[in-house]
Each structure stands twice: as C-alpha cells, then as structure tokens.
Amino acid sequence: MESEVKDKDRLIQALRVEIKQQQSSLLELEASLHDGPMQRVIAAHMQLQSMLAVPELTDERLQELETIDQMLKKAIDQTREIIGGVAGAEVVLDGIDDLEKLCLSLTSESFTVRLEADDLWKRISLEWQTPVLLLIRESVWNSRKHSGATEVVVALCNQARGVEISIEDRGCGFEVEDVEVDKFGLCTMMQRAKNHGIDLQIDSTPKQGTRIVIKC
C-alpha cells in the first residue's frame, strides 16, 4: 500500500513538471507568434490601407487590393483569437488563478517580478481576473524580453472605483508614439483591454523605463 502511494506521488510530481514545461513552451510560442508574424501582418495591413486610398486605382485593381485586405483582416482576427482567446486564457494560464502564482511563474534567475499589495487582488471581479492576468503577463513578458531590466514591479493600489495595477520597469524605455508594430507587442494588449472594458495606459520614456497601468 505504501509503495503504491509513493508511486502515485512520483507520478503526480512528474506530471506537474511536464505541465509546467508545456506551459513555459506555450508562453514562449505565444510571445514569438505575437511579436513576430502577428506584427508583420498588421504592418502589411496598415500599408495596404494606405495603398487603397490612392485615387488613381482602377476598379479591377481596387477589387484585388480589397480582397487581399480582407484576407489580412481575417489572418489578424484568427491570430488574435489564438493568442488572446482559447490559448491565452485556458492553456497558458492553466493552473494559474491568482496574481502571486503568475508573478512566480514569470520570475527567473536573471529576471525578478516583485509583487506589492497583492491582497487587493480579491477586490477585482471574477469576470475581469482572467483578462487582467493576461494583460499583466503580457506586460511583464514584454519587459522581460525588450527592456533590458532585471526587475519589474507589479503593484496594486486601492482606488475609489476599483483597483489600479501598475507594471513598471527601469529598462530602456521607448517613445510610445513611435513604436514600430514589428518590434513591440502592444496591439494585442490594447485590443484585449478594449474588448473587456478595461482602462489600459502605457507610459514610457527612452532610457528611463516603462510603466503600464491597468484600472479595473
């Protein structure tokens, strides 16, 4: 009997390790898809939009470009669904149901995620918790990948109308207005926040760091 219990414990432990590795692989895959092909498709779509505005286009050429435009729109929507829908909420966050677990999962030997006032997490409504976790995860991941910082601070602050969450690093920063879509993955975050009625603010200054604020 004791031997069977030990065997079950070992199996459970092995499964937990396997699940964690799969979650890590999914997170990296999602980030690569988001920061690579997704942003290039969006850039192509924006460029095509400017081409459609040229008045000299023939009706035949206009129809061809509009067909391509619809194909790009569909590709963007499908990719966003993969990143922010089923894959994002139910696969990547599988087993992560609170902020502390999320921050621990994103911490590594070379990058620290410091959490402050996480007791306020309980004030956030259940319907918003998953999309907010995804926004925080994306913010931290962008900081980890792009900022050059070794630490990011996730802090919660009590507000009259809810909770304000800030994700701040002291990394390289950037000009928000000049962001090239194929270098920084911010569009999906903005779209996710808009879809759920969450207030998302991005403030960054070159050489001074980045601060993202989520109000919910």
CSV table of C-alpha atoms in Angstrom, one decimal, residues 3-4 21 28 40 65 111 115 149 192:
chain,number,residue,atom,x,y,z
A,3,SER,CA,4.6,1.6,-2.3
A,4,GLU,CA,1.5,2.4,-4.3
A,21,GLN,CA,7.3,22.8,-19.1
A,28,GLU,CA,7.3,31.4,-25.5
A,40,ARG,CA,4.2,41.9,-39.6
A,65,LEU,CA,-6.4,45.0,-53.1
A,111,PHE,CA,14.6,38.5,-14.0
A,115,LEU,CA,4.7,42.0,-6.3
A,149,ALA,CA,15.8,45.4,-17.0
A,192,ARG,CA,-7.8,42.8,-25.1
